Short mmCIF file of C-alpha atoms in Angstrom, two decimals:
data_model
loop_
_atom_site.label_atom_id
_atom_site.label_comp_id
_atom_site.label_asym_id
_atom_site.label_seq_id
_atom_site.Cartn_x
_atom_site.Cartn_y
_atom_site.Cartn_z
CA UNK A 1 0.00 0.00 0.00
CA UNK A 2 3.01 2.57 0.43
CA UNK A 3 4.78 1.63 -2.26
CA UNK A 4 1.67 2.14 -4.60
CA UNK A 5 0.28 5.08 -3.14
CA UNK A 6 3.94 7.02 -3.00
CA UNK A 7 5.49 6.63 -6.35
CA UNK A 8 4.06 3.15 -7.53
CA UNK A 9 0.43 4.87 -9.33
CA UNK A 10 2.48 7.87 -10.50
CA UNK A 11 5.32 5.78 -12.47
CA UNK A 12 2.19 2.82 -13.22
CA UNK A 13 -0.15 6.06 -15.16
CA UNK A 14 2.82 7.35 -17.07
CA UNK A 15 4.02 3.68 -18.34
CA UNK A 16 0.69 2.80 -19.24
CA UNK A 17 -0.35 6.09 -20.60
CA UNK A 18 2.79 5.94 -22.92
CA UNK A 19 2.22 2.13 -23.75
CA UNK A 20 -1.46 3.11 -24.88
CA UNK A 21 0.09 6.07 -26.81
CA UNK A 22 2.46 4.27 -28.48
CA UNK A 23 3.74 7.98 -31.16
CA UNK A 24 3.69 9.75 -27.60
CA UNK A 25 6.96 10.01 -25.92
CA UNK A 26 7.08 10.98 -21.57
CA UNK A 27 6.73 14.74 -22.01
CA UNK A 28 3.57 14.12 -24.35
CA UNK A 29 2.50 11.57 -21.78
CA UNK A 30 3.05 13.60 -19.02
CA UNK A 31 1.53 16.31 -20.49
CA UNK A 32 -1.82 14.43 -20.97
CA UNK A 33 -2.13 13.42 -17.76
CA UNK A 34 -1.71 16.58 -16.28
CA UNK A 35 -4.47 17.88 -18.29
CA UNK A 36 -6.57 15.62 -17.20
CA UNK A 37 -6.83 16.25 -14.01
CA UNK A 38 -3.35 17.75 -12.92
CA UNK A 39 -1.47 16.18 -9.86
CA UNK A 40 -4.55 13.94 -9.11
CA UNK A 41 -4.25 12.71 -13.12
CA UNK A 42 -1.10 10.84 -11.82
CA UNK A 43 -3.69 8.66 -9.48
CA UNK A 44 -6.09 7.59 -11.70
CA UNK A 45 -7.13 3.47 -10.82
CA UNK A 46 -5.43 4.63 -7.32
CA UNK A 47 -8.95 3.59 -5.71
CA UNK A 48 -10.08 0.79 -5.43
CA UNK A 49 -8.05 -0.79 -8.29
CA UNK A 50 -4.56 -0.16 -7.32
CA UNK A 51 -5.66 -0.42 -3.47
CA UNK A 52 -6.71 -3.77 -4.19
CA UNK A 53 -3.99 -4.76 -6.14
CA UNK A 54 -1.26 -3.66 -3.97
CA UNK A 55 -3.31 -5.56 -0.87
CA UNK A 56 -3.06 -8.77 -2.62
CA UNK A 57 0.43 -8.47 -3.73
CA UNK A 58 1.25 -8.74 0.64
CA UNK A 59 -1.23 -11.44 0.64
CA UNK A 60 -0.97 -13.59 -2.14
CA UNK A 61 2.66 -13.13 -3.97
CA UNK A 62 4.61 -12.46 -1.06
CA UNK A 63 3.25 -15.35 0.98
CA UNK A 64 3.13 -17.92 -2.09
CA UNK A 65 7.12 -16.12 -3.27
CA UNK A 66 8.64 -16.94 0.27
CA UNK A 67 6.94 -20.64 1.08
CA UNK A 68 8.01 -21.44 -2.53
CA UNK A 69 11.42 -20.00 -2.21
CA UNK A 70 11.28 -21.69 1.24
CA UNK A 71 10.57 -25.18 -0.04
CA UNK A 72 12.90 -24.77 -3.23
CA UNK A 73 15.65 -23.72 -0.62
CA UNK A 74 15.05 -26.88 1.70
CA UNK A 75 15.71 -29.25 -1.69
CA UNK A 76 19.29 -27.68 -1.90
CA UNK A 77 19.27 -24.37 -4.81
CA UNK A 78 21.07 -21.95 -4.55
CA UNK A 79 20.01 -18.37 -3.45
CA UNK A 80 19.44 -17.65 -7.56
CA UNK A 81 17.49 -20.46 -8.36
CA UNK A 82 14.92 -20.03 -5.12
CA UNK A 83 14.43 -16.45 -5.32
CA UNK A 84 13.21 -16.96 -8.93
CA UNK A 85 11.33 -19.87 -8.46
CA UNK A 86 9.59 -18.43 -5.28
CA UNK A 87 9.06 -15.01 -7.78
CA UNK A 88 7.66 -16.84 -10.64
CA UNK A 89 5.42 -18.59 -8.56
CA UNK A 90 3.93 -15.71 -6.44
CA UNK A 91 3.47 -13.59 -9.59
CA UNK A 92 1.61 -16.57 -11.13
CA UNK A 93 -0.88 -17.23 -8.27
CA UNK A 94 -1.18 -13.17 -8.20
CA UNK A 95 -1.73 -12.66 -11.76
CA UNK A 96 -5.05 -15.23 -11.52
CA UNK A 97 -6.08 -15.01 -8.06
CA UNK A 98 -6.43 -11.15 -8.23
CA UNK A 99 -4.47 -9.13 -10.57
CA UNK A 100 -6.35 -9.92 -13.68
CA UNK A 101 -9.00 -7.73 -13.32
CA UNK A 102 -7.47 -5.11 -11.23
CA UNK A 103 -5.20 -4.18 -14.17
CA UNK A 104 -7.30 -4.30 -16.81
CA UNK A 105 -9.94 -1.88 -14.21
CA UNK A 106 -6.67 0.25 -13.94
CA UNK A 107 -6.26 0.26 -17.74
CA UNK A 108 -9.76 1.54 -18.57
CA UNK A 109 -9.32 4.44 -16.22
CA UNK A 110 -6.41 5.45 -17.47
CA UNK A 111 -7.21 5.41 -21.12
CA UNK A 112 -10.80 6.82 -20.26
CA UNK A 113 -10.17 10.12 -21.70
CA UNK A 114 -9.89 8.61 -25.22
CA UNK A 115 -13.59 8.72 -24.54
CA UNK A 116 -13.88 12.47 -22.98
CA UNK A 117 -11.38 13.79 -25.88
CA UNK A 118 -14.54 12.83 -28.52
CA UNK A 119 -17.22 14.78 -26.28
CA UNK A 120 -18.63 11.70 -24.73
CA UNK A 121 -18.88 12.03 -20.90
CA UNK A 122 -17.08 8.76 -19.38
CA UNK A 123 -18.67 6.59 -17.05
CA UNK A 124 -17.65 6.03 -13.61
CA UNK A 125 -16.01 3.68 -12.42
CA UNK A 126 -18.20 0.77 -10.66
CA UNK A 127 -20.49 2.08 -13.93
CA UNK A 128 -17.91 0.97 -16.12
CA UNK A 129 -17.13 -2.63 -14.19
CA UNK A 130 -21.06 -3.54 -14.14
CA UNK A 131 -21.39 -2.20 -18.21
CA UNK A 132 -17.91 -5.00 -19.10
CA UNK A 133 -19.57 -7.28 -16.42
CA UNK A 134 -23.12 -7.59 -17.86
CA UNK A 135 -21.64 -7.46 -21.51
CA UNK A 136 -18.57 -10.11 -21.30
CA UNK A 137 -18.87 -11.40 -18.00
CA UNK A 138 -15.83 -12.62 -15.72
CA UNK A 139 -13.91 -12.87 -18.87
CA UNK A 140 -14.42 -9.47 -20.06
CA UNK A 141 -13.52 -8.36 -16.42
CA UNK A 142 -10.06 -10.31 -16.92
CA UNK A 143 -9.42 -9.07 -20.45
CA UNK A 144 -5.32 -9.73 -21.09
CA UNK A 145 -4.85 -12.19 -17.87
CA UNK A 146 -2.40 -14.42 -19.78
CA UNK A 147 -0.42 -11.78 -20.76
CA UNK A 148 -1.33 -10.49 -16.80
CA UNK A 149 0.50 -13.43 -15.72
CA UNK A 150 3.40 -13.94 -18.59
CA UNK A 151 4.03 -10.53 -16.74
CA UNK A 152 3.96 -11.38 -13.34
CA UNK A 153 5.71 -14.43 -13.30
CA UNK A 154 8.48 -12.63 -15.56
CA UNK A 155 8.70 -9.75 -13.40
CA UNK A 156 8.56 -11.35 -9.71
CA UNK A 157 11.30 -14.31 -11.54
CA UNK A 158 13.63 -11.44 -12.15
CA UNK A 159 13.22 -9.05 -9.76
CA UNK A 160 13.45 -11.82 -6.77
CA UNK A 161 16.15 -13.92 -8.63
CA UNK A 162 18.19 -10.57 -9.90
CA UNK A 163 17.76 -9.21 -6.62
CA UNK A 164 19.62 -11.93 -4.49
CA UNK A 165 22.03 -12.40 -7.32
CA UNK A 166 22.84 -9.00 -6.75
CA UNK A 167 22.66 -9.45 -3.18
CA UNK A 168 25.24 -12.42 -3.35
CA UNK A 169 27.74 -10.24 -5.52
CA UNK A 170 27.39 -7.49 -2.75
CA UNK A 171 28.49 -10.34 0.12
CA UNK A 172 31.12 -11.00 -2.02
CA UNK A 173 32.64 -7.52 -2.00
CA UNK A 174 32.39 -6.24 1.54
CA UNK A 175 33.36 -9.89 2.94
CA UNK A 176 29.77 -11.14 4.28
CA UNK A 177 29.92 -14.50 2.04
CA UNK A 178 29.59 -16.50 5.56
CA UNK A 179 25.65 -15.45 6.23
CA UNK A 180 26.68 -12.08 7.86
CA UNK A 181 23.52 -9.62 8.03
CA UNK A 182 23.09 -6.87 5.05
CA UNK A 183 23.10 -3.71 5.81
CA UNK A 184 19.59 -1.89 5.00
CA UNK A 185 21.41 0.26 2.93
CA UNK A 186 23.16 -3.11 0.77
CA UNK A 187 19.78 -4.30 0.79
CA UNK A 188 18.13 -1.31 -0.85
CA UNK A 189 20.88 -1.26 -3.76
CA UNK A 190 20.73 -5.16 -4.21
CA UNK A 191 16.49 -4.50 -4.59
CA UNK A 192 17.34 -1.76 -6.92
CA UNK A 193 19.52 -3.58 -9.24
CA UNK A 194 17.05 -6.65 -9.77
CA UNK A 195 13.96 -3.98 -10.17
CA UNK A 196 15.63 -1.84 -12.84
CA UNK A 197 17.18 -4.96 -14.92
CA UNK A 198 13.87 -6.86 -14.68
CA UNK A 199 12.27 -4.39 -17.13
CA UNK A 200 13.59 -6.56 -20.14
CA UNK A 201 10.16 -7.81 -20.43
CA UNK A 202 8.68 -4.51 -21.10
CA UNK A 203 6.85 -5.70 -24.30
CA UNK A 204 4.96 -7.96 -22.52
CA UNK A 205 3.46 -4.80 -20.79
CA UNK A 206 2.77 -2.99 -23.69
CA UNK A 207 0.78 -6.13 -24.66
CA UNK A 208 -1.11 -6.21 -22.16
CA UNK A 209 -1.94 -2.62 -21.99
CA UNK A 210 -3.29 -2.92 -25.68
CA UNK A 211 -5.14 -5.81 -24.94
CA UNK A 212 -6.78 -4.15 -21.96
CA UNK A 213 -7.67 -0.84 -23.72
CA UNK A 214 -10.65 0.20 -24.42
CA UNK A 215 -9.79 2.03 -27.41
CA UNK A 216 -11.69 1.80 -30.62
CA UNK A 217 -9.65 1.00 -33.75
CA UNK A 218 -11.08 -0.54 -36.41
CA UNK A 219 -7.94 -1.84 -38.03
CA UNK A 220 -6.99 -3.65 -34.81
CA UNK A 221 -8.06 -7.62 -34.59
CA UNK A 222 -11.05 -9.01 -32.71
CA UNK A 223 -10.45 -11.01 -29.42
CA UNK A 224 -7.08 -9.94 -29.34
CA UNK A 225 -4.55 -12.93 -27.85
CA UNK A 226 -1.04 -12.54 -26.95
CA UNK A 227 -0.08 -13.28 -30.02
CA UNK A 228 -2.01 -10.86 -31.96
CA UNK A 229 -1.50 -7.76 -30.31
CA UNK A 230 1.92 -8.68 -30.49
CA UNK A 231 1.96 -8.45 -34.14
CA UNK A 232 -0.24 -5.41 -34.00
CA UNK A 233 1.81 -3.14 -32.22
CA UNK A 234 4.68 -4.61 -34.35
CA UNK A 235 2.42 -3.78 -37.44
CA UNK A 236 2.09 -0.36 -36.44
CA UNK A 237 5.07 0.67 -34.00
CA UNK A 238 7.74 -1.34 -34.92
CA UNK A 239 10.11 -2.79 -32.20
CA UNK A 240 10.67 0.37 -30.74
CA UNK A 241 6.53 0.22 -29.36
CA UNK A 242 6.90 -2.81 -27.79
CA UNK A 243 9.31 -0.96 -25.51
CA UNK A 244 7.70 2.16 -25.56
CA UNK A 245 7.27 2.74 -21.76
CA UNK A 246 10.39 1.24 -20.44
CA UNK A 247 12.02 4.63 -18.57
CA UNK A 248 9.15 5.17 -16.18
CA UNK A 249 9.03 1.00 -16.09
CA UNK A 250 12.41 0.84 -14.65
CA UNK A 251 11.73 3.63 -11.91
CA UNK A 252 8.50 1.56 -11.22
CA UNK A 253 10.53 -1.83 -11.43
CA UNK A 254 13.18 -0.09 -8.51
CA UNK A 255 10.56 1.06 -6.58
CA UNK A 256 8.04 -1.67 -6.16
CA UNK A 257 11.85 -4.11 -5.67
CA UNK A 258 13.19 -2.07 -2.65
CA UNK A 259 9.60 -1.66 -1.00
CA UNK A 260 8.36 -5.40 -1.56
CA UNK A 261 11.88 -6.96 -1.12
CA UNK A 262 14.41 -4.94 1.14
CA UNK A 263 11.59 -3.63 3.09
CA UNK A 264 10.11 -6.72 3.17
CA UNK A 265 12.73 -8.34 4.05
CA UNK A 266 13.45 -5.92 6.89
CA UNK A 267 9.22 -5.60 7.98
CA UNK A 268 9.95 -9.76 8.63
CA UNK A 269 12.85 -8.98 10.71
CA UNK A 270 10.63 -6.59 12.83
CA UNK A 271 7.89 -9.01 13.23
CA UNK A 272 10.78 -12.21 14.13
CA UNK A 273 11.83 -10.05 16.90
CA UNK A 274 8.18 -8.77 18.11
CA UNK A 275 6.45 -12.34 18.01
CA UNK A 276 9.81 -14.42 18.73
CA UNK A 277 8.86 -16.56 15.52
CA UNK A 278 11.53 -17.38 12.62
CA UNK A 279 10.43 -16.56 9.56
CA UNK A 280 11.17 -19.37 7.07
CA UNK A 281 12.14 -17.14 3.66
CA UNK A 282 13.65 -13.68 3.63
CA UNK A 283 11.58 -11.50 1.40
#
């Protein structure tokens, strides 16, 4: 919840704003957000959508992440090989537990003013979940969860994998390789590290944005699949809109890192010494 509500919705509106916008670059972006509603343009889909999402990403990938990366752990990996395995797994379960529809809710806000821009008044929100509800049902409410999901468990993989590989090269230079406690600080930079470099997947994004939008465009295909809006966006953008996004992607990818893994990692130390019980993964 802080990490979404400080910097998280900001850096999520711009990314998707410019993925939806694919000729726009950030100033354009940034510039029609802020005419749409000025600082509180940067919070569109804060509430309920990102709320919700943000609750379930404590309660469903970081609990599924650490008992997987627990378990993997037990067999015998290595640090690497858990914290992506725990990642990929607590994205997954995210991505079709919750996530799904939250995103694609978060979408529609944010490209609402498609709708404004040709003199139509937009409906509100809970207005525009019952309209996709009563017209496509649970599946029109989860529009793009594959791709919700290819994201996730790409994302969580790399951020939680990169993050301890980075954490593992940091023992290695100030002499902690024998289990010796990171400092917050080492933490923070070994989060950062795995967030930024796990935005190679940014096309993924970008097709799930389009497959989420509720733009009209008559040249763009029907029931849109992975696979199609992949060669869509290709069609029209070339490579260079499948990572259109990326900059405020990487910010995003650093910030949600150090909140949900360095001070996750250091919220579980609080609670180990408050309830005297061990916690079984670290992050």
């Amino acid at each position: 919840m802080f990490e979404v509500t400080t910097l998280g919705q900001p850096l999520e509106v711009v990314k998707t704003t410019m993925a939806a916008n694919r000729k726009d670059g950030m100033a354009g972006a940034i510039g029609k957000i802020w005419s749409r509603g000025g600082v509180f343009g940067f919070y569109q889909g804060l509430i309920p959508w990102a709320w919700i999402e943000a609750s379930t990403k404590g309660a469903v990938l970081l609990f599924v992440a650490s008992e997987a990366e627990y378990y993997v752990r037990v067999a015998g990996a290595p640090n690497f090989v858990a914290g992506i395995s725990g990642g990929m797994v607590g994205g997954l379960a995210q991505a079709y537990a919750t996530m799904g529809f939250c995103t694609c809710m978060k979408t529609v806000e944010i490209t609402k003013h498609k709708i404004a821009a040709s003199g139509v008044k937009p409906p509100g929100t809970m207005a525009t979940f019952m309209d996709i509800y009563r017209r496509e049902g649970i599946r029109g409410i989860n529009r793009g969860v594959n791709a919700v999901a290819v994201r996730q468990v790409t994302n969580w993989g790399s951020r939680f994998g990169l993050s301890r590989v980075a954490e593992t090269g940091i023992r290695r230079v100030t002499g902690k390789e024998g289990g010796e406690k990171l400092a917050v600080s080492e933490k923070i930079l070994a989060s950062a590290l795995g967030g930024g470099l796990s935005a190679w997947n940014q096309p993924i994004e970008v097709i799930r944005v389009e497959m989420q939008s509720k733009t009209v465009d008559p040249n763009r295909p029907k029931n849109l699949t992975v696979g199609k809006a992949a060669r869509y966006i290709y069609a029209n953008n070339g490579m260079k809109g499948l990572y259109r996004g990326v900059t405020p992607r990487i910010g995003l990818g650093v910030w949600q890192t150090v909140c949900m893994v360095a001070l996750g990692d250091i919220a579980k130390e609080a609670v180990e010494k408050l309830t005297g019980d061990k916690v079984t993964a670290k992050h």
